[in-house]
Amino acid sequence: RDLYMSSLSYSGDCKVLPCLPDTDQDLADRFMKLSINAFGSTGFPRAQVAETLQASFTATSYVGPEPNAASRKLLQDYLETTLGLTEFVSGAQIPERKFHRNTTLCGTALLCLVASNSNLASRAAKKAQQAVGVWYGNEREAVVQVCTSVSETLLRQASQNISLLQGPNKSYSGIELVEAAAWLLRASGRHEESISVLKEKLQSNDGMPHKWSDIKYESHLATHLSELWAKNGAELVLRLETTRELLQRNPRLGLSVFTSLHPHNEFQWKDMLA
């Protein structure tokens, strides 16, 4: 839809100006410059972000001012709005723009990195995974490197939060940062690493003081494995040690990984063949 803006001067002259929509290059360059303002030149995986977004040389070589709280808040607000995560008190919603998978993942990773609270990071990463669906990322891809780097940072922050917030009123933000890291790895196609993070941090005795309940962990794992089984991931599912552990701990739930999408009647068989 074309948008126009009228401009009126004190002399009475009036002009109607067309509002041209941003191109993909405009968005990529703005994204890059805001990120440099928020993190500085070395505070984020700059080269990989630039490659993922296909940002121009001018935007990539931008120096920017010294990072501060205001520039980080600006980037957070921009990414929240762009990715459709803004929640207004009035209930109003901004139309969500569809982006390429790599742009969605890159924006989500940096939102997790700049988020002022761990709940936002976890919510953003989960939404990104739901948006991109199941795919298998190559570790040489720039977007996978961005997500992996941010996930490692989130896990370090989670460990620091736990070590600094001891006592009965300890924050649960550490768990949400682990969840964000796991969702981000899963969204970027690093499924084995995502499962490993949840197992090590939220199930093992050496992980987080506050863990997921057994049924929550097993249900999440079964759903993840079932999606992989249905999306050309059978070899990975059969190779994972966690698959065998799930079958031993909860046989009924473990078997559902292989049968939940299997046709149960004549009509479902016909739908599958169609």
mmCIF file of N, CA and C in Angstrom, residues 2-104:
data_model
loop_
_atom_site.group_PDB
_atom_site.id
_atom_site.type_symbol
_atom_site.label_atom_id
_atom_site.label_comp_id
_atom_site.label_asym_id
_atom_site.label_seq_id
_atom_site.Cartn_x
_atom_site.Cartn_y
_atom_site.Cartn_z
ATOM 1 N N ASP A 2 0.620 2.195 -0.908
ATOM 2 C CA ASP A 2 1.413 3.417 -1.003
ATOM 3 C C ASP A 2 1.062 4.358 0.145
ATOM 4 N N LEU A 3 2.090 4.972 0.726
ATOM 5 C CA LEU A 3 1.902 5.924 1.815
ATOM 6 C C LEU A 3 2.437 7.283 1.386
ATOM 7 N N TYR A 4 1.732 8.336 1.789
ATOM 8 C CA TYR A 4 2.128 9.687 1.436
ATOM 9 C C TYR A 4 2.099 10.568 2.680
ATOM 10 N N MET A 5 2.913 11.620 2.663
ATOM 11 C CA MET A 5 2.977 12.559 3.770
ATOM 12 C C MET A 5 2.896 13.963 3.197
ATOM 13 N N SER A 6 2.038 14.775 3.784
ATOM 14 C CA SER A 6 1.907 16.154 3.316
ATOM 15 C C SER A 6 2.805 17.066 4.145
ATOM 16 N N SER A 7 3.465 18.005 3.482
ATOM 17 C CA SER A 7 4.365 18.955 4.128
ATOM 18 C C SER A 7 3.879 20.360 3.851
ATOM 19 N N LEU A 8 3.632 21.129 4.914
ATOM 20 C CA LEU A 8 3.075 22.480 4.783
ATOM 21 C C LEU A 8 4.042 23.474 5.391
ATOM 22 N N SER A 9 4.420 24.492 4.620
ATOM 23 C CA SER A 9 5.347 25.511 5.101
ATOM 24 C C SER A 9 4.581 26.702 5.665
ATOM 25 N N TYR A 10 5.302 27.610 6.374
ATOM 26 C CA TYR A 10 4.662 28.805 6.932
ATOM 27 C C TYR A 10 4.147 29.736 5.841
ATOM 28 N N SER A 11 4.736 29.667 4.661
ATOM 29 C CA SER A 11 4.299 30.531 3.560
ATOM 30 C C SER A 11 3.023 30.027 2.897
ATOM 31 N N GLY A 12 2.592 28.839 3.289
ATOM 32 C CA GLY A 12 1.364 28.296 2.714
ATOM 33 C C GLY A 12 1.596 27.283 1.620
ATOM 34 N N ASP A 13 2.848 27.096 1.227
ATOM 35 C CA ASP A 13 3.151 26.090 0.206
ATOM 36 C C ASP A 13 2.970 24.686 0.783
ATOM 37 N N CYS A 14 2.469 23.791 -0.036
ATOM 38 C CA CYS A 14 2.228 22.424 0.412
ATOM 39 C C CYS A 14 2.777 21.450 -0.624
ATOM 40 N N LYS A 15 3.395 20.413 -0.124
ATOM 41 C CA LYS A 15 3.901 19.364 -0.995
ATOM 42 C C LYS A 15 3.470 18.008 -0.451
ATOM 43 N N VAL A 16 3.199 17.080 -1.359
ATOM 44 C CA VAL A 16 2.866 15.715 -0.988
ATOM 45 C C VAL A 16 4.073 14.849 -1.313
ATOM 46 N N LEU A 17 4.598 14.213 -0.275
ATOM 47 C CA LEU A 17 5.818 13.421 -0.423
ATOM 48 C C LEU A 17 5.485 11.932 -0.316
ATOM 49 N N PRO A 18 5.937 11.130 -1.262
ATOM 50 C CA PRO A 18 5.716 9.674 -1.148
ATOM 51 C C PRO A 18 6.673 9.069 -0.123
ATOM 52 N N CYS A 19 6.170 8.155 0.673
ATOM 53 C CA CYS A 19 6.991 7.441 1.664
ATOM 54 C C CYS A 19 7.407 6.105 1.053
ATOM 55 N N LEU A 20 8.637 6.045 0.612
ATOM 56 C CA LEU A 20 9.113 4.834 -0.042
ATOM 57 C C LEU A 20 9.417 3.761 0.997
ATOM 58 N N PRO A 21 8.989 2.541 0.774
ATOM 59 C CA PRO A 21 9.273 1.466 1.741
ATOM 60 C C PRO A 21 10.753 1.126 1.754
ATOM 61 N N ASP A 22 11.230 0.629 2.894
ATOM 62 C CA ASP A 22 12.621 0.206 3.000
ATOM 63 C C ASP A 22 12.878 -1.002 2.112
ATOM 64 N N THR A 23 14.012 -0.988 1.454
ATOM 65 C CA THR A 23 14.437 -2.170 0.704
ATOM 66 C C THR A 23 15.143 -3.138 1.666
ATOM 67 N N ASP A 24 15.389 -4.356 1.205
ATOM 68 C CA ASP A 24 16.112 -5.319 2.026
ATOM 69 C C ASP A 24 17.508 -4.805 2.380
ATOM 70 N N GLN A 25 18.122 -4.058 1.429
ATOM 71 C CA GLN A 25 19.454 -3.501 1.695
ATOM 72 C C GLN A 25 19.389 -2.417 2.760
ATOM 73 N N ASP A 26 18.337 -1.597 2.729
ATOM 74 C CA ASP A 26 18.154 -0.572 3.766
ATOM 75 C C ASP A 26 18.065 -1.217 5.150
ATOM 76 N N LEU A 27 17.267 -2.260 5.243
ATOM 77 C CA LEU A 27 17.086 -2.941 6.524
ATOM 78 C C LEU A 27 18.387 -3.581 7.003
ATOM 79 N N ALA A 28 19.115 -4.211 6.090
ATOM 80 C CA ALA A 28 20.372 -4.865 6.460
ATOM 81 C C ALA A 28 21.382 -3.846 6.977
ATOM 82 N N ASP A 29 21.498 -2.716 6.293
ATOM 83 C CA ASP A 29 22.459 -1.695 6.704
ATOM 84 C C ASP A 29 22.062 -1.045 8.026
ATOM 85 N N ARG A 30 20.768 -0.802 8.217
ATOM 86 C CA ARG A 30 20.312 -0.230 9.481
ATOM 87 C C ARG A 30 20.570 -1.206 10.629
ATOM 88 N N PHE A 31 20.266 -2.466 10.388
ATOM 89 C CA PHE A 31 20.493 -3.518 11.368
ATOM 90 C C PHE A 31 21.968 -3.532 11.777
ATOM 91 N N MET A 32 22.850 -3.461 10.784
ATOM 92 C CA MET A 32 24.291 -3.523 11.033
ATOM 93 C C MET A 32 24.758 -2.327 11.852
ATOM 94 N N LYS A 33 24.330 -1.138 11.493
ATOM 95 C CA LYS A 33 24.779 0.072 12.190
ATOM 96 C C LYS A 33 24.252 0.125 13.620
ATOM 97 N N LEU A 34 23.004 -0.271 13.818
ATOM 98 C CA LEU A 34 22.455 -0.295 15.170
ATOM 99 C C LEU A 34 23.191 -1.297 16.048
ATOM 100 N N SER A 35 23.589 -2.418 15.459
ATOM 101 C CA SER A 35 24.326 -3.435 16.210
ATOM 102 C C SER A 35 25.705 -2.920 16.612
ATOM 103 N N ILE A 36 26.369 -2.221 15.703
ATOM 104 C CA ILE A 36 27.686 -1.654 16.016
ATOM 105 C C ILE A 36 27.553 -0.584 17.095
ATOM 106 N N ASN A 37 26.499 0.230 17.027
ATOM 107 C CA ASN A 37 26.268 1.232 18.061
ATOM 108 C C ASN A 37 26.056 0.573 19.430
ATOM 109 N N ALA A 38 25.365 -0.554 19.448
ATOM 110 C CA ALA A 38 24.998 -1.202 20.709
ATOM 111 C C ALA A 38 26.147 -2.008 21.312
ATOM 112 N N PHE A 39 26.926 -2.694 20.465
ATOM 113 C CA PHE A 39 27.955 -3.604 20.970
ATOM 114 C C PHE A 39 29.379 -3.124 20.744
ATOM 115 N N GLY A 40 29.546 -2.112 19.907
ATOM 116 C CA GLY A 40 30.895 -1.737 19.508
ATOM 117 C C GLY A 40 31.373 -2.616 18.369
ATOM 118 N N SER A 41 32.604 -2.430 17.957
ATOM 119 C CA SER A 41 33.122 -3.162 16.799
ATOM 120 C C SER A 41 33.441 -4.616 17.103
ATOM 121 N N THR A 42 33.715 -4.927 18.367
ATOM 122 C CA THR A 42 34.162 -6.281 18.711
ATOM 123 C C THR A 42 33.253 -6.983 19.714
ATOM 124 N N GLY A 43 32.116 -6.386 20.041
ATOM 125 C CA GLY A 43 31.243 -6.972 21.058
ATOM 126 C C GLY A 43 30.256 -7.992 20.541
ATOM 127 N N PHE A 44 30.318 -8.314 19.257
ATOM 128 C CA PHE A 44 29.417 -9.299 18.658
ATOM 129 C C PHE A 44 30.097 -9.861 17.419
ATOM 130 N N PRO A 45 29.619 -11.006 16.892
ATOM 131 C CA PRO A 45 30.258 -11.603 15.702
ATOM 132 C C PRO A 45 29.990 -10.774 14.450
ATOM 133 N N ARG A 46 30.721 -9.688 14.334
ATOM 134 C CA ARG A 46 30.445 -8.660 13.323
ATOM 135 C C ARG A 46 30.564 -9.190 11.891
ATOM 136 N N ALA A 47 31.656 -9.872 11.582
ATOM 137 C CA ALA A 47 31.872 -10.341 10.211
ATOM 138 C C ALA A 47 30.788 -11.328 9.795
ATOM 139 N N GLN A 48 30.418 -12.227 10.701
ATOM 140 C CA GLN A 48 29.394 -13.228 10.386
ATOM 141 C C GLN A 48 28.009 -12.589 10.227
ATOM 142 N N VAL A 49 27.721 -11.585 11.059
ATOM 143 C CA VAL A 49 26.443 -10.875 10.929
ATOM 144 C C VAL A 49 26.379 -10.157 9.589
ATOM 145 N N ALA A 50 27.470 -9.496 9.214
ATOM 146 C CA ALA A 50 27.510 -8.784 7.933
ATOM 147 C C ALA A 50 27.326 -9.741 6.763
ATOM 148 N N GLU A 51 27.963 -10.911 6.838
ATOM 149 C CA GLU A 51 27.821 -11.901 5.763
ATOM 150 C C GLU A 51 26.403 -12.448 5.697
ATOM 151 N N THR A 52 25.812 -12.689 6.855
ATOM 152 C CA THR A 52 24.445 -13.217 6.891
ATOM 153 C C THR A 52 23.454 -12.228 6.296
ATOM 154 N N LEU A 53 23.596 -10.965 6.672
ATOM 155 C CA LEU A 53 22.642 -9.943 6.235
ATOM 156 C C LEU A 53 22.940 -9.403 4.849
ATOM 157 N N GLN A 54 24.158 -9.695 4.346
ATOM 158 C CA GLN A 54 24.601 -9.105 3.074
ATOM 159 C C GLN A 54 24.607 -7.580 3.182
ATOM 160 N N ALA A 55 25.114 -7.083 4.310
ATOM 161 C CA ALA A 55 25.191 -5.640 4.531
ATOM 162 C C ALA A 55 26.242 -5.027 3.609
ATOM 163 N N SER A 56 26.069 -3.766 3.296
ATOM 164 C CA SER A 56 27.003 -3.083 2.411
ATOM 165 C C SER A 56 28.338 -2.849 3.116
ATOM 166 N N PHE A 57 29.376 -2.558 2.334
ATOM 167 C CA PHE A 57 30.696 -2.293 2.910
ATOM 168 C C PHE A 57 30.646 -1.054 3.800
ATOM 169 N N THR A 58 29.874 -0.065 3.385
ATOM 170 C CA THR A 58 29.768 1.170 4.171
ATOM 171 C C THR A 58 29.212 0.891 5.557
ATOM 172 N N ALA A 59 28.152 0.078 5.622
ATOM 173 C CA ALA A 59 27.543 -0.236 6.917
ATOM 174 C C ALA A 59 28.454 -1.132 7.746
ATOM 175 N N THR A 60 29.139 -2.065 7.093
ATOM 176 C CA THR A 60 29.994 -3.003 7.818
ATOM 177 C C THR A 60 31.214 -2.314 8.403
ATOM 178 N N SER A 61 31.750 -1.311 7.709
ATOM 179 C CA SER A 61 32.948 -0.609 8.170
ATOM 180 C C SER A 61 32.614 0.593 9.053
ATOM 181 N N TYR A 62 31.337 0.783 9.338
ATOM 182 C CA TYR A 62 30.891 1.887 10.197
ATOM 183 C C TYR A 62 31.516 1.761 11.584
ATOM 184 N N VAL A 63 31.999 2.875 12.131
ATOM 185 C CA VAL A 63 32.661 2.868 13.434
ATOM 186 C C VAL A 63 31.672 3.094 14.567
ATOM 187 N N GLY A 64 30.917 4.175 14.500
ATOM 188 C CA GLY A 64 29.900 4.411 15.517
ATOM 189 C C GLY A 64 30.460 4.991 16.803
ATOM 190 N N PRO A 65 29.569 5.504 17.671
ATOM 191 C CA PRO A 65 29.995 6.068 18.949
ATOM 192 C C PRO A 65 30.303 4.977 19.974
ATOM 193 N N GLU A 66 30.706 5.393 21.154
ATOM 194 C CA GLU A 66 30.952 4.441 22.235
ATOM 195 C C GLU A 66 29.633 3.796 22.650
ATOM 196 N N PRO A 67 29.556 2.459 22.745
ATOM 197 C CA PRO A 67 28.305 1.792 23.146
ATOM 198 C C PRO A 67 27.843 2.262 24.519
ATOM 199 N N ASN A 68 26.526 2.375 24.684
ATOM 200 C CA ASN A 68 25.962 2.774 25.971
ATOM 201 C C ASN A 68 24.593 2.136 26.135
ATOM 202 N N ALA A 69 23.982 2.354 27.294
ATOM 203 C CA ALA A 69 22.688 1.734 27.592
ATOM 204 C C ALA A 69 21.611 2.179 26.611
ATOM 205 N N ALA A 70 21.655 3.436 26.197
ATOM 206 C CA ALA A 70 20.631 3.962 25.273
ATOM 207 C C ALA A 70 20.705 3.281 23.911
ATOM 208 N N SER A 71 21.916 3.063 23.412
ATOM 209 C CA SER A 71 22.057 2.427 22.099
ATOM 210 C C SER A 71 21.656 0.955 22.160
ATOM 211 N N ARG A 72 21.897 0.305 23.302
ATOM 212 C CA ARG A 72 21.470 -1.093 23.458
ATOM 213 C C ARG A 72 19.949 -1.175 23.544
ATOM 214 N N LYS A 73 19.345 -0.220 24.247
ATOM 215 C CA LYS A 73 17.881 -0.205 24.356
ATOM 216 C C LYS A 73 17.251 0.062 22.990
ATOM 217 N N LEU A 74 17.872 0.933 22.196
ATOM 218 C CA LEU A 74 17.355 1.225 20.858
ATOM 219 C C LEU A 74 17.388 -0.028 19.991
ATOM 220 N N LEU A 75 18.489 -0.772 20.039
ATOM 221 C CA LEU A 75 18.578 -2.002 19.247
ATOM 222 C C LEU A 75 17.545 -3.015 19.721
ATOM 223 N N GLN A 76 17.379 -3.146 21.035
ATOM 224 C CA GLN A 76 16.391 -4.087 21.562
ATOM 225 C C GLN A 76 14.989 -3.723 21.081
ATOM 226 N N ASP A 77 14.620 -2.443 21.186
ATOM 227 C CA ASP A 77 13.283 -2.012 20.758
ATOM 228 C C ASP A 77 13.094 -2.233 19.259
ATOM 229 N N TYR A 78 14.134 -1.951 18.482
ATOM 230 C CA TYR A 78 14.050 -2.125 17.029
ATOM 231 C C TYR A 78 13.837 -3.590 16.661
ATOM 232 N N LEU A 79 14.617 -4.475 17.284
ATOM 233 C CA LEU A 79 14.496 -5.897 16.965
ATOM 234 C C LEU A 79 13.182 -6.478 17.472
ATOM 235 N N GLU A 80 12.755 -6.062 18.662
ATOM 236 C CA GLU A 80 11.460 -6.521 19.176
ATOM 237 C C GLU A 80 10.342 -6.177 18.201
ATOM 238 N N THR A 81 10.348 -4.936 17.728
ATOM 239 C CA THR A 81 9.297 -4.482 16.813
ATOM 240 C C THR A 81 9.403 -5.189 15.467
ATOM 241 N N THR A 82 10.613 -5.282 14.936
ATOM 242 C CA THR A 82 10.823 -5.892 13.624
ATOM 243 C C THR A 82 10.442 -7.368 13.610
ATOM 244 N N LEU A 83 10.731 -8.066 14.713
ATOM 245 C CA LEU A 83 10.461 -9.502 14.787
ATOM 246 C C LEU A 83 9.071 -9.815 15.331
ATOM 247 N N GLY A 84 8.267 -8.776 15.602
ATOM 248 C CA GLY A 84 6.887 -8.990 16.048
ATOM 249 C C GLY A 84 6.765 -9.443 17.477
ATOM 250 N N LEU A 85 7.673 -8.985 18.356
ATOM 251 C CA LEU A 85 7.654 -9.408 19.754
ATOM 252 C C LEU A 85 7.194 -8.308 20.705
ATOM 253 N N THR A 86 6.883 -7.135 20.163
ATOM 254 C CA THR A 86 6.456 -6.021 21.011
ATOM 255 C C THR A 86 5.064 -6.272 21.558
ATOM 256 N N GLU A 87 4.888 -6.037 22.849
ATOM 257 C CA GLU A 87 3.589 -6.194 23.499
ATOM 258 C C GLU A 87 3.117 -4.829 24.000
ATOM 259 N N PHE A 88 2.035 -4.327 23.405
ATOM 260 C CA PHE A 88 1.494 -3.035 23.802
ATOM 261 C C PHE A 88 0.405 -3.218 24.852
ATOM 262 N N VAL A 89 0.325 -2.261 25.770
ATOM 263 C CA VAL A 89 -0.697 -2.315 26.819
ATOM 264 C C VAL A 89 -2.093 -2.290 26.210
ATOM 265 N N SER A 90 -2.250 -1.552 25.126
ATOM 266 C CA SER A 90 -3.555 -1.427 24.482
ATOM 267 C C SER A 90 -3.970 -2.696 23.741
ATOM 268 N N GLY A 91 -3.008 -3.597 23.548
ATOM 269 C CA GLY A 91 -3.297 -4.811 22.789
ATOM 270 C C GLY A 91 -3.083 -4.658 21.298
ATOM 271 N N ALA A 92 -2.658 -3.457 20.869
ATOM 272 C CA ALA A 92 -2.427 -3.223 19.445
ATOM 273 C C ALA A 92 -1.271 -4.085 18.956
ATOM 274 N N GLN A 93 -1.317 -4.446 17.683
ATOM 275 C CA GLN A 93 -0.283 -5.292 17.097
ATOM 276 C C GLN A 93 0.261 -4.651 15.830
ATOM 277 N N ILE A 94 1.571 -4.760 15.657
ATOM 278 C CA ILE A 94 2.215 -4.279 14.447
ATOM 279 C C ILE A 94 2.249 -5.417 13.434
ATOM 280 N N PRO A 95 1.827 -5.165 12.191
ATOM 281 C CA PRO A 95 1.869 -6.231 11.185
ATOM 282 C C PRO A 95 3.265 -6.830 11.078
ATOM 283 N N GLU A 96 3.347 -8.154 11.164
ATOM 284 C CA GLU A 96 4.643 -8.823 11.169
ATOM 285 C C GLU A 96 5.154 -8.996 9.742
ATOM 286 N N ARG A 97 6.385 -8.577 9.538
ATOM 287 C CA ARG A 97 6.995 -8.689 8.215
ATOM 288 C C ARG A 97 7.713 -10.031 8.094
ATOM 289 N N LYS A 98 7.593 -10.658 6.958
ATOM 290 C CA LYS A 98 8.235 -11.944 6.734
ATOM 291 C C LYS A 98 9.658 -11.719 6.222
ATOM 292 N N PHE A 99 10.615 -12.359 6.883
ATOM 293 C CA PHE A 99 12.007 -12.237 6.502
ATOM 294 C C PHE A 99 12.556 -13.584 6.055
ATOM 295 N N HIS A 100 13.692 -13.528 5.398
ATOM 296 C CA HIS A 100 14.412 -14.752 5.072
ATOM 297 C C HIS A 100 14.832 -15.421 6.383
ATOM 298 N N ARG A 101 14.933 -16.737 6.358
ATOM 299 C CA ARG A 101 15.285 -17.494 7.564
ATOM 300 C C ARG A 101 16.548 -16.961 8.224
ATOM 301 N N ASN A 102 17.568 -16.680 7.427
ATOM 302 C CA ASN A 102 18.836 -16.229 8.002
ATOM 303 C C ASN A 102 18.699 -14.888 8.705
ATOM 304 N N THR A 103 17.890 -13.991 8.134
ATOM 305 C CA THR A 103 17.674 -12.688 8.762
ATOM 306 C C THR A 103 16.934 -12.843 10.085
ATOM 307 N N THR A 104 15.928 -13.708 10.103
ATOM 308 C CA THR A 104 15.190 -13.973 11.345
ATOM 309 C C THR A 104 16.109 -14.515 12.422
#
